[in-house]
mmCIF file of C-alpha atoms and ligand atoms in Angstrom:
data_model
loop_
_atom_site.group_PDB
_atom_site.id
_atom_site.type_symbol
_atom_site.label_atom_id
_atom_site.label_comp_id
_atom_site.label_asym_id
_atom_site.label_seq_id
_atom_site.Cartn_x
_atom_site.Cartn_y
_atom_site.Cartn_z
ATOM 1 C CA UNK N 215 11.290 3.622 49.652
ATOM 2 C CA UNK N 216 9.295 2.747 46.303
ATOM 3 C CA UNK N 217 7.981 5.032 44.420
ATOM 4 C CA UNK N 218 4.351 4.228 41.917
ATOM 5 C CA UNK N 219 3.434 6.527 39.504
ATOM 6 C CA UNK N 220 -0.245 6.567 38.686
ATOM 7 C CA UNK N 221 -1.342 8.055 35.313
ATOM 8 C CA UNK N 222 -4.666 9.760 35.921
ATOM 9 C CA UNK N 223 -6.283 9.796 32.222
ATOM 10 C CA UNK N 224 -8.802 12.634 31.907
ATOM 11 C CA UNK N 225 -12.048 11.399 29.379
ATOM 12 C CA UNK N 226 -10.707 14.183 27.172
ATOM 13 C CA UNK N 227 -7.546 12.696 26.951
ATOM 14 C CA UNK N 228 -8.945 9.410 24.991
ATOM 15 C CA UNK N 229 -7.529 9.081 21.666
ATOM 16 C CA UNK N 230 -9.744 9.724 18.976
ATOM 17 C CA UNK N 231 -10.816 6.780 17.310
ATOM 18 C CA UNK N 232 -12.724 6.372 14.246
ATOM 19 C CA UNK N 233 -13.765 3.363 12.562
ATOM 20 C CA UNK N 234 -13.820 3.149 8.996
ATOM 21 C CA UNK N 235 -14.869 0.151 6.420
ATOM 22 C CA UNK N 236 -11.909 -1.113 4.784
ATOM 23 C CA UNK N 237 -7.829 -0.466 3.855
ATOM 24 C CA UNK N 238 -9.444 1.977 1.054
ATOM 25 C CA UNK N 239 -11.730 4.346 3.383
ATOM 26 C CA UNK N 240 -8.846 4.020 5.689
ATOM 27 C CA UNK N 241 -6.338 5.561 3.578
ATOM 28 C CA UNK N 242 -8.602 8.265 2.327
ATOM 29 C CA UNK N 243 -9.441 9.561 5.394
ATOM 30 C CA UNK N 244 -5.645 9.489 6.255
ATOM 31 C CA UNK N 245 -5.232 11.741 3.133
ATOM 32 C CA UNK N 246 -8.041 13.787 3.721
ATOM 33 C CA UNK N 247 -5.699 14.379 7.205
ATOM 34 C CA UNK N 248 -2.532 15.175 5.555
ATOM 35 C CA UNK N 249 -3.929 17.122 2.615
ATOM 36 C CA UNK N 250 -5.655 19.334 5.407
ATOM 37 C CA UNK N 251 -2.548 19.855 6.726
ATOM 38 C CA UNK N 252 -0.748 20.894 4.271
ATOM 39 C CA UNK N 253 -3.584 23.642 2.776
ATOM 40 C CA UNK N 254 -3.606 24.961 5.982
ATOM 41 C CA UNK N 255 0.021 25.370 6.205
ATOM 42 C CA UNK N 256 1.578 24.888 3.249
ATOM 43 C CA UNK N 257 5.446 24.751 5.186
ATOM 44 C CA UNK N 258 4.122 21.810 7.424
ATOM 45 C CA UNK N 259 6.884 19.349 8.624
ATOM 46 C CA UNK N 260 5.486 15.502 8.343
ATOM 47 C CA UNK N 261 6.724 12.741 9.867
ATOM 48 C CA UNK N 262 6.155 9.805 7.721
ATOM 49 C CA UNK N 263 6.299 6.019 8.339
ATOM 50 C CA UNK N 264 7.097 3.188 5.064
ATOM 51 C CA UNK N 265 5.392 -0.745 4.861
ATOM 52 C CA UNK N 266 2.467 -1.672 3.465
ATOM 53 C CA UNK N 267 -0.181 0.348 5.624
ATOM 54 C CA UNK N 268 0.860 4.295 3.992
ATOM 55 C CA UNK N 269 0.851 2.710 0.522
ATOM 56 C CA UNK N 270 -2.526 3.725 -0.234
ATOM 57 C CA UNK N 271 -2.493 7.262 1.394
ATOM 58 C CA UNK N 272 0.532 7.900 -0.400
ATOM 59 C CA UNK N 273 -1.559 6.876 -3.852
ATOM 60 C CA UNK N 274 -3.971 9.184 -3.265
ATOM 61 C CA UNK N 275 -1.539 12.016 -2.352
ATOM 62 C CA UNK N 276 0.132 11.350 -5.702
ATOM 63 C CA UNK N 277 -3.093 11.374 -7.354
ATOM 64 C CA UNK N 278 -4.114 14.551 -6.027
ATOM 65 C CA UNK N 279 -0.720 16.087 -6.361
ATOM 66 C CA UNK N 280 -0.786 14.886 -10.375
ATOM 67 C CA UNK N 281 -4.538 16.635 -10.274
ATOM 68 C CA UNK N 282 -2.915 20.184 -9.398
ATOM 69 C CA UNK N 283 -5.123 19.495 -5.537
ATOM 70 C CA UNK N 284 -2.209 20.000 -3.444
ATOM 71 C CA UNK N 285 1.502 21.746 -3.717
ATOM 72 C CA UNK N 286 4.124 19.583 -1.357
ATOM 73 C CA UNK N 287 6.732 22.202 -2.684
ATOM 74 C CA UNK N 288 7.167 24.108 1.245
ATOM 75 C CA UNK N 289 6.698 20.931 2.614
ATOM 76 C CA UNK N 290 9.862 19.231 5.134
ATOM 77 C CA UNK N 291 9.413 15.665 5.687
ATOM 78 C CA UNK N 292 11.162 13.140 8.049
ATOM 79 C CA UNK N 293 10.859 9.314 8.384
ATOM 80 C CA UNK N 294 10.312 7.277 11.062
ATOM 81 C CA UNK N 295 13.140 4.942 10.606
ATOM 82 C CA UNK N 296 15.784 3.073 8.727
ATOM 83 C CA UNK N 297 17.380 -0.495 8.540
ATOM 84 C CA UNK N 298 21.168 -0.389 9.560
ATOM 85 C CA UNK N 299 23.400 -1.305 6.524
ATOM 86 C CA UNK N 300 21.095 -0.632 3.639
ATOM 87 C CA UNK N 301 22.404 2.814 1.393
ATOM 88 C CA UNK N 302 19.806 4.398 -0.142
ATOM 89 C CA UNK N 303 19.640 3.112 -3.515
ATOM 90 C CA UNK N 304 19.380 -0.587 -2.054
ATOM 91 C CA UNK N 305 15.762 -1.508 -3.348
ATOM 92 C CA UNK N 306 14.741 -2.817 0.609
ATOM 93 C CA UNK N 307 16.177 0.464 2.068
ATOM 94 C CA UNK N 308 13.205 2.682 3.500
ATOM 95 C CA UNK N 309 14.685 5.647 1.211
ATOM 96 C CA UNK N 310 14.123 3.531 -2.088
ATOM 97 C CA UNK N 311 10.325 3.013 -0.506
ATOM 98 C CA UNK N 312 10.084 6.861 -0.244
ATOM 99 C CA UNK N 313 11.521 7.463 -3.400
ATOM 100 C CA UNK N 314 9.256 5.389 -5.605
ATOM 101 C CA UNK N 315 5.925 5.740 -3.469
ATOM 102 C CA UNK N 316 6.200 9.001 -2.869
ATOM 103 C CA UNK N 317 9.370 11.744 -3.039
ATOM 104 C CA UNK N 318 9.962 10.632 -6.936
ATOM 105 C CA UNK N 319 5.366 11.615 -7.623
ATOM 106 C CA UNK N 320 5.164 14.805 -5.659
ATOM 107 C CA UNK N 321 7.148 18.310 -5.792
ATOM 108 C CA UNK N 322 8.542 17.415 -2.306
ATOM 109 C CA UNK N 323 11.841 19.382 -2.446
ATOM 110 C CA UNK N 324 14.818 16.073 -2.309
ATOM 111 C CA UNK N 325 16.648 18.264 0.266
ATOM 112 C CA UNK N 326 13.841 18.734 2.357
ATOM 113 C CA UNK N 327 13.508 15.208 2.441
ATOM 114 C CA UNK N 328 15.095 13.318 5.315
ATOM 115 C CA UNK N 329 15.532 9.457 6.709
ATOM 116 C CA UNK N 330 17.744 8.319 8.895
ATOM 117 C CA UNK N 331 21.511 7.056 7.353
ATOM 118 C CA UNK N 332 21.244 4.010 7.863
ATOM 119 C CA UNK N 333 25.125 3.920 6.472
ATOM 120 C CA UNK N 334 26.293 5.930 8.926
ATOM 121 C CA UNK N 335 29.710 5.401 10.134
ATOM 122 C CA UNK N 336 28.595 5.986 14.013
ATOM 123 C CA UNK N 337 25.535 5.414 14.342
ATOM 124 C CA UNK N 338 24.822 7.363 17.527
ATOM 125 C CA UNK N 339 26.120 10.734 16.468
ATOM 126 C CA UNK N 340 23.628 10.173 13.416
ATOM 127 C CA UNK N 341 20.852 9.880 15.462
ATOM 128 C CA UNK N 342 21.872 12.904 17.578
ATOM 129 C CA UNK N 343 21.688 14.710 14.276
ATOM 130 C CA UNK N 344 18.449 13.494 13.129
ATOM 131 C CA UNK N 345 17.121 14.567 15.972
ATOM 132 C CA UNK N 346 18.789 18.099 16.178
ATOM 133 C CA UNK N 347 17.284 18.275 12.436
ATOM 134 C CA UNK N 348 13.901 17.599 13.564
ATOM 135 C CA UNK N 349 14.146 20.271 16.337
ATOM 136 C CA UNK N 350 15.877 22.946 13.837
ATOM 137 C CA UNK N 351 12.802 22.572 11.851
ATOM 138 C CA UNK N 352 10.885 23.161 14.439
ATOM 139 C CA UNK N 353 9.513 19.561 15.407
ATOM 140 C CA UNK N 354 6.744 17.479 13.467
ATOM 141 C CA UNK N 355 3.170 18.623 12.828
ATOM 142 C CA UNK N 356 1.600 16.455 11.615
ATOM 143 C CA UNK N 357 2.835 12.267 12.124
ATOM 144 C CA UNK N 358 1.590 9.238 10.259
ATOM 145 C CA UNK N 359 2.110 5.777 12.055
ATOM 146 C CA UNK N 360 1.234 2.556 11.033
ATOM 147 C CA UNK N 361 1.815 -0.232 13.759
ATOM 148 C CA UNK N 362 3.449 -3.276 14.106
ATOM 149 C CA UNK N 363 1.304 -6.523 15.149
ATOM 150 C CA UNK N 364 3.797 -6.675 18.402
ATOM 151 C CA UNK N 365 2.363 -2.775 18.790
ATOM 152 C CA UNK N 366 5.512 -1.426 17.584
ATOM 153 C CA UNK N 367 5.412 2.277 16.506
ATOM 154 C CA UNK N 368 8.645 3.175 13.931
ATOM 155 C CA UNK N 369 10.857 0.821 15.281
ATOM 156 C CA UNK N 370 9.872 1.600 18.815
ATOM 157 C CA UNK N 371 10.010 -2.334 19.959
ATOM 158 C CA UNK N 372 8.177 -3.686 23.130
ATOM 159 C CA UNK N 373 10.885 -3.168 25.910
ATOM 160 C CA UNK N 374 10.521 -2.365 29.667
ATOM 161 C CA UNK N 375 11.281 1.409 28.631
ATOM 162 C CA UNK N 376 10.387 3.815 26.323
ATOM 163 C CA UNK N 377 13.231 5.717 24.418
ATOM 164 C CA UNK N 378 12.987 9.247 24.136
ATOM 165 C CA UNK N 379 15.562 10.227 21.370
ATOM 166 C CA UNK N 380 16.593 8.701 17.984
ATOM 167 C CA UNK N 381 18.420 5.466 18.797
ATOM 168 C CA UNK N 382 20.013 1.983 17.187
ATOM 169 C CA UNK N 383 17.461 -1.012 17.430
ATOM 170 C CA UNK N 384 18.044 -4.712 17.405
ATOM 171 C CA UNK N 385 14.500 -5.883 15.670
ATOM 172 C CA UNK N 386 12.733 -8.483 17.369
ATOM 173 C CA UNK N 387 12.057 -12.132 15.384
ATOM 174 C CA UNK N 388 8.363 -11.150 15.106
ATOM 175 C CA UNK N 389 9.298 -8.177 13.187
ATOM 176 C CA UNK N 390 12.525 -9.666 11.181
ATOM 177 C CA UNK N 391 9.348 -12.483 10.365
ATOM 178 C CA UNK N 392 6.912 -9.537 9.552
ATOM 179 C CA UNK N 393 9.121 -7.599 6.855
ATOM 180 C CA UNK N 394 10.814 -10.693 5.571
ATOM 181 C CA UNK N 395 7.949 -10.377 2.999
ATOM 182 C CA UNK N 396 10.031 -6.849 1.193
ATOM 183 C CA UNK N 397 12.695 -9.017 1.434
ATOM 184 C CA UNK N 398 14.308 -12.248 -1.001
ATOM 185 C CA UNK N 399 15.019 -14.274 1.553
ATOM 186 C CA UNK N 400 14.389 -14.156 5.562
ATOM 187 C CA UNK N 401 18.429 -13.915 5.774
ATOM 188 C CA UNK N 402 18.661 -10.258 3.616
ATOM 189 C CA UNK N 403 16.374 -8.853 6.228
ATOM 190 C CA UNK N 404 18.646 -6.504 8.824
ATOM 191 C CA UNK N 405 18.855 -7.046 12.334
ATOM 192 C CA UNK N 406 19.137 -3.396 13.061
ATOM 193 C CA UNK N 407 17.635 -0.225 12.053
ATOM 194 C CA UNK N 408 17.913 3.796 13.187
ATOM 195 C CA UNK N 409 14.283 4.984 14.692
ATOM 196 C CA UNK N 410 12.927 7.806 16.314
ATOM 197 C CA UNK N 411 12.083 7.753 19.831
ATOM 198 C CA UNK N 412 9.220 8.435 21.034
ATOM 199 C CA UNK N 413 10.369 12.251 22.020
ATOM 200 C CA UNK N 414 9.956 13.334 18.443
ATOM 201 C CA UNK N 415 6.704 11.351 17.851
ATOM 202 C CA UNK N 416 5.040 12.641 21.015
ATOM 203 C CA UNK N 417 5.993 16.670 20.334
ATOM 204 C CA UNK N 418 4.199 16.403 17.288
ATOM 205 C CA UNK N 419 1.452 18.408 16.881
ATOM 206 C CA UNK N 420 -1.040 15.805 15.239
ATOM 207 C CA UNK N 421 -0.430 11.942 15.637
ATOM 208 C CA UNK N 422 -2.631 9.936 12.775
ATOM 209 C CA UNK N 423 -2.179 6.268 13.480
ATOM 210 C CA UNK N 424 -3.101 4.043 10.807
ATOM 211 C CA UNK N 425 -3.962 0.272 11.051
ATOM 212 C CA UNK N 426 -5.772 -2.190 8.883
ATOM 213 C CA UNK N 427 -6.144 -5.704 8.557
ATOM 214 C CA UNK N 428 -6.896 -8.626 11.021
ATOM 215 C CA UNK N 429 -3.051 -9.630 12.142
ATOM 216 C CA UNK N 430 -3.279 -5.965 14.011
ATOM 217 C CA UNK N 431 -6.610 -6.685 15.831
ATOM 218 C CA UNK N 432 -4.786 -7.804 18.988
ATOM 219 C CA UNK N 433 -2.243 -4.763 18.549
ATOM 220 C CA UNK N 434 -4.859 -2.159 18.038
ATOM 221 C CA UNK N 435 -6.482 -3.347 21.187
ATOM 222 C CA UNK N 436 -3.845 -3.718 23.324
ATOM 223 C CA UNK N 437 -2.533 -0.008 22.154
ATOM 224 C CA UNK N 438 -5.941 1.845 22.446
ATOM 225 C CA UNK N 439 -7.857 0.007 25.119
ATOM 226 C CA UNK N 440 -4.908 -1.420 27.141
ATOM 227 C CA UNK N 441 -2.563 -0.066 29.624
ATOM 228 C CA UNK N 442 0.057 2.475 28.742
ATOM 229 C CA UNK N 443 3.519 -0.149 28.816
ATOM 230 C CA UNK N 444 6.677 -0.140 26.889
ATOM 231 C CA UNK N 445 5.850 -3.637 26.284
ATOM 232 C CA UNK N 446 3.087 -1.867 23.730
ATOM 233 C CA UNK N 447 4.908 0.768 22.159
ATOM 234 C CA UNK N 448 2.177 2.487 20.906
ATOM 235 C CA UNK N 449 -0.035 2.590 23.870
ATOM 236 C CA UNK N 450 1.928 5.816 24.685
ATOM 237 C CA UNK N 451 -0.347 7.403 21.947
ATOM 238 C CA UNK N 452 -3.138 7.595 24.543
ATOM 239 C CA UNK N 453 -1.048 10.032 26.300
ATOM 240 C CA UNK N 454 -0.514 12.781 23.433
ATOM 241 C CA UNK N 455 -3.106 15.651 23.215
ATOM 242 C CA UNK N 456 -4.027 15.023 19.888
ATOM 243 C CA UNK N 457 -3.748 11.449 18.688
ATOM 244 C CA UNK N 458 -6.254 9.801 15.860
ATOM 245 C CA UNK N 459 -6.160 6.282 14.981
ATOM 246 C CA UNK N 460 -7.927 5.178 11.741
ATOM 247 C CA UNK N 461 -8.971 1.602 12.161
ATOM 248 C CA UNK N 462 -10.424 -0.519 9.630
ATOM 249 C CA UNK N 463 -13.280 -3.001 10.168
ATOM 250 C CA UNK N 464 -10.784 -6.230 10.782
ATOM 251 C CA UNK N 465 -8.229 -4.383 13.006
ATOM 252 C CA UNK N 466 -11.128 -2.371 14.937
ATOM 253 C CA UNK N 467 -11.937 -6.790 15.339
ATOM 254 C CA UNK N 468 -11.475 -6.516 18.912
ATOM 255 C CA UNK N 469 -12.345 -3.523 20.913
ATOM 256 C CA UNK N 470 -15.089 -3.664 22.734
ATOM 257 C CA UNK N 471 -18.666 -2.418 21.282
ATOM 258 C CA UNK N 472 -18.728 0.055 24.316
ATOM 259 C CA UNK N 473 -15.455 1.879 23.164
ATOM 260 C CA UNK N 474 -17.402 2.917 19.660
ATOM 261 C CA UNK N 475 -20.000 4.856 21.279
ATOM 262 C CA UNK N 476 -17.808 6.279 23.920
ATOM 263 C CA UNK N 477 -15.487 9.487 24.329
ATOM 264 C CA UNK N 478 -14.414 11.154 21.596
ATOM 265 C CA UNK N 479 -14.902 7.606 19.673
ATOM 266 C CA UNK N 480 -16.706 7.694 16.261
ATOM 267 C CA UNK N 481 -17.760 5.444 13.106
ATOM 268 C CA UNK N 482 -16.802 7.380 10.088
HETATM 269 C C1 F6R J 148 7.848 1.741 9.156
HETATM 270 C C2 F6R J 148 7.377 1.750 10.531
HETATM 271 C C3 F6R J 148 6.733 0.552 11.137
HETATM 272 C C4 F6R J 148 5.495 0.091 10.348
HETATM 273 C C5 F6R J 148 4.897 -1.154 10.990
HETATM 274 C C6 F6R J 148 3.715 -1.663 10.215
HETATM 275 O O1 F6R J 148 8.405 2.996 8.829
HETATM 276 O O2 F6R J 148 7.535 2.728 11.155
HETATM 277 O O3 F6R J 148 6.348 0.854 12.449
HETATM 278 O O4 F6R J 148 4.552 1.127 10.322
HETATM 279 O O5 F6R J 148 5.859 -2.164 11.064
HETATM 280 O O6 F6R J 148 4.146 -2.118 8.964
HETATM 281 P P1 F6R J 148 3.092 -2.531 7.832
HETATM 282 O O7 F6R J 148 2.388 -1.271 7.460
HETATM 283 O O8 F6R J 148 3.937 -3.044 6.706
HETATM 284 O O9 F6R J 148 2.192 -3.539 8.418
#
């Protein structure tokens, strides 16, 4: 006997989309998100993502933290992943990004600050602890994604299955290509990396995906207007209860006109 699952999507379900201008009215609205956050509730665990999309939210956050706006010092925050290999003080490693973009401007506690150890001797029983810390703090409110052009979320890469917990990845070319830019040559870039599944990303409260720039048009599309498939990562989003993607002009290239006046859809 075979079995088909149908997904039924209610129109309340649709993610919440809203259009902005450019990278910079992208990443203030994404700070407007996670200052909101963390005035209403100033102990709020984030889940936090590194590359080139957060760099501006993370700015602002640093400017508004330097104006006396907003107090990170309650705050817990996790990242999203971690190359295999790289110790933290390697300048490519995901915890030097943290450090200098973010955890070194704030008054983030350092031991409330976690990433995956990407130096870890077993590399499943690390993951098993990430996620057991993620749980013990009581899972993620708020999460900030960017996305990969092959509609990766974290290191979530197309595959014919989603994974649920924290797990070891092999990285695709397409994204060994895409991040040989942090990198001095294509060669230094690691084949693996540590990322969270997507059980961690879709128990958190608020998902706030972020995506500008032409090369994630087709990405963007096939993750918001598309089928739900493993083979998108992050088309999963349109399943959690309270997912918001912040779309720039050239990524927002092409969905259909329709899907801007529709739903819960709006130009901001
Ligand atoms: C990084 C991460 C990745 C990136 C994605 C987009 O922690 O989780 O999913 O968000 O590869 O990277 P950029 O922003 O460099 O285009």
């Amino acid at each position: 006997m075979s079995w088909m699952i149908v997904i039924v999507k209610m129109e309340d379900d649709r993610m919440d989309v809203v259009f902005v201008e450019d990278y910079e009215a992208m990443s203030r609205r994404a700070a407007e998100i996670v200052a909101g956050q963390i005035r209403q509730k100033p102990d709020s665990v984030l889940g936090l993502a590194t590359g080139s999309t957060p760099l501006g939210l993370y700015r602002l956050l640093c400017r508004w933290y330097a104006a006396g706006r907003l107090d990170f010092s309650a705050v817990t925050t996790f990242n999203l992943d971690e190359y295999i290999g790289l110790s933290p003080t390697h300048p490519q490693s995901y915890h030097a990004f943290m450090q200098e973009h973010l955890f070194s401007k704030v008054n983030l506690c350092p031991a409330r600050c976690f990433l995956p150890d990407g130096m870890a001797g077993d590399v499943l029983a690390e993951a098993g602890r990430y996620d057991a810390r993620i749980e013990a703090a009581g899972g993620i409110d708020l999460q900030v994604l960017g996305i990969g052009r092959n509609g990766h979320i974290g290191f979530n890469e197309p595959d014919d299955h989603f994974a649920v917990r924290t797990h070891r990845v092999h990285l695709r070319d397409d994204t060994i290509q895409a991040n040989a830019r942090f990198f001095p040559r294509l060669a230094d870039v690691p084949r693996e990396a540590i990322s969270v599944g997507m059980g961690a990303i879709m128990k958190a409260q608020h998902v706030v995906l972020l995506a500008s720039g032409s090369d994630k048009a087709e990405a963007v599309h096939r993750a918001v207007c598309g089928v739900v498939t493993p083979r998108v990562p992050a088309s999963i989003l349109q399943l959690h209860r309270a997912a918001t993607v912040l779309v720039d002009a050239d990524a927002a290239a092409l969905m259909p006109e329709k899907w801007r006046h529709a739903g819960r859809i709006h130009i901001g």
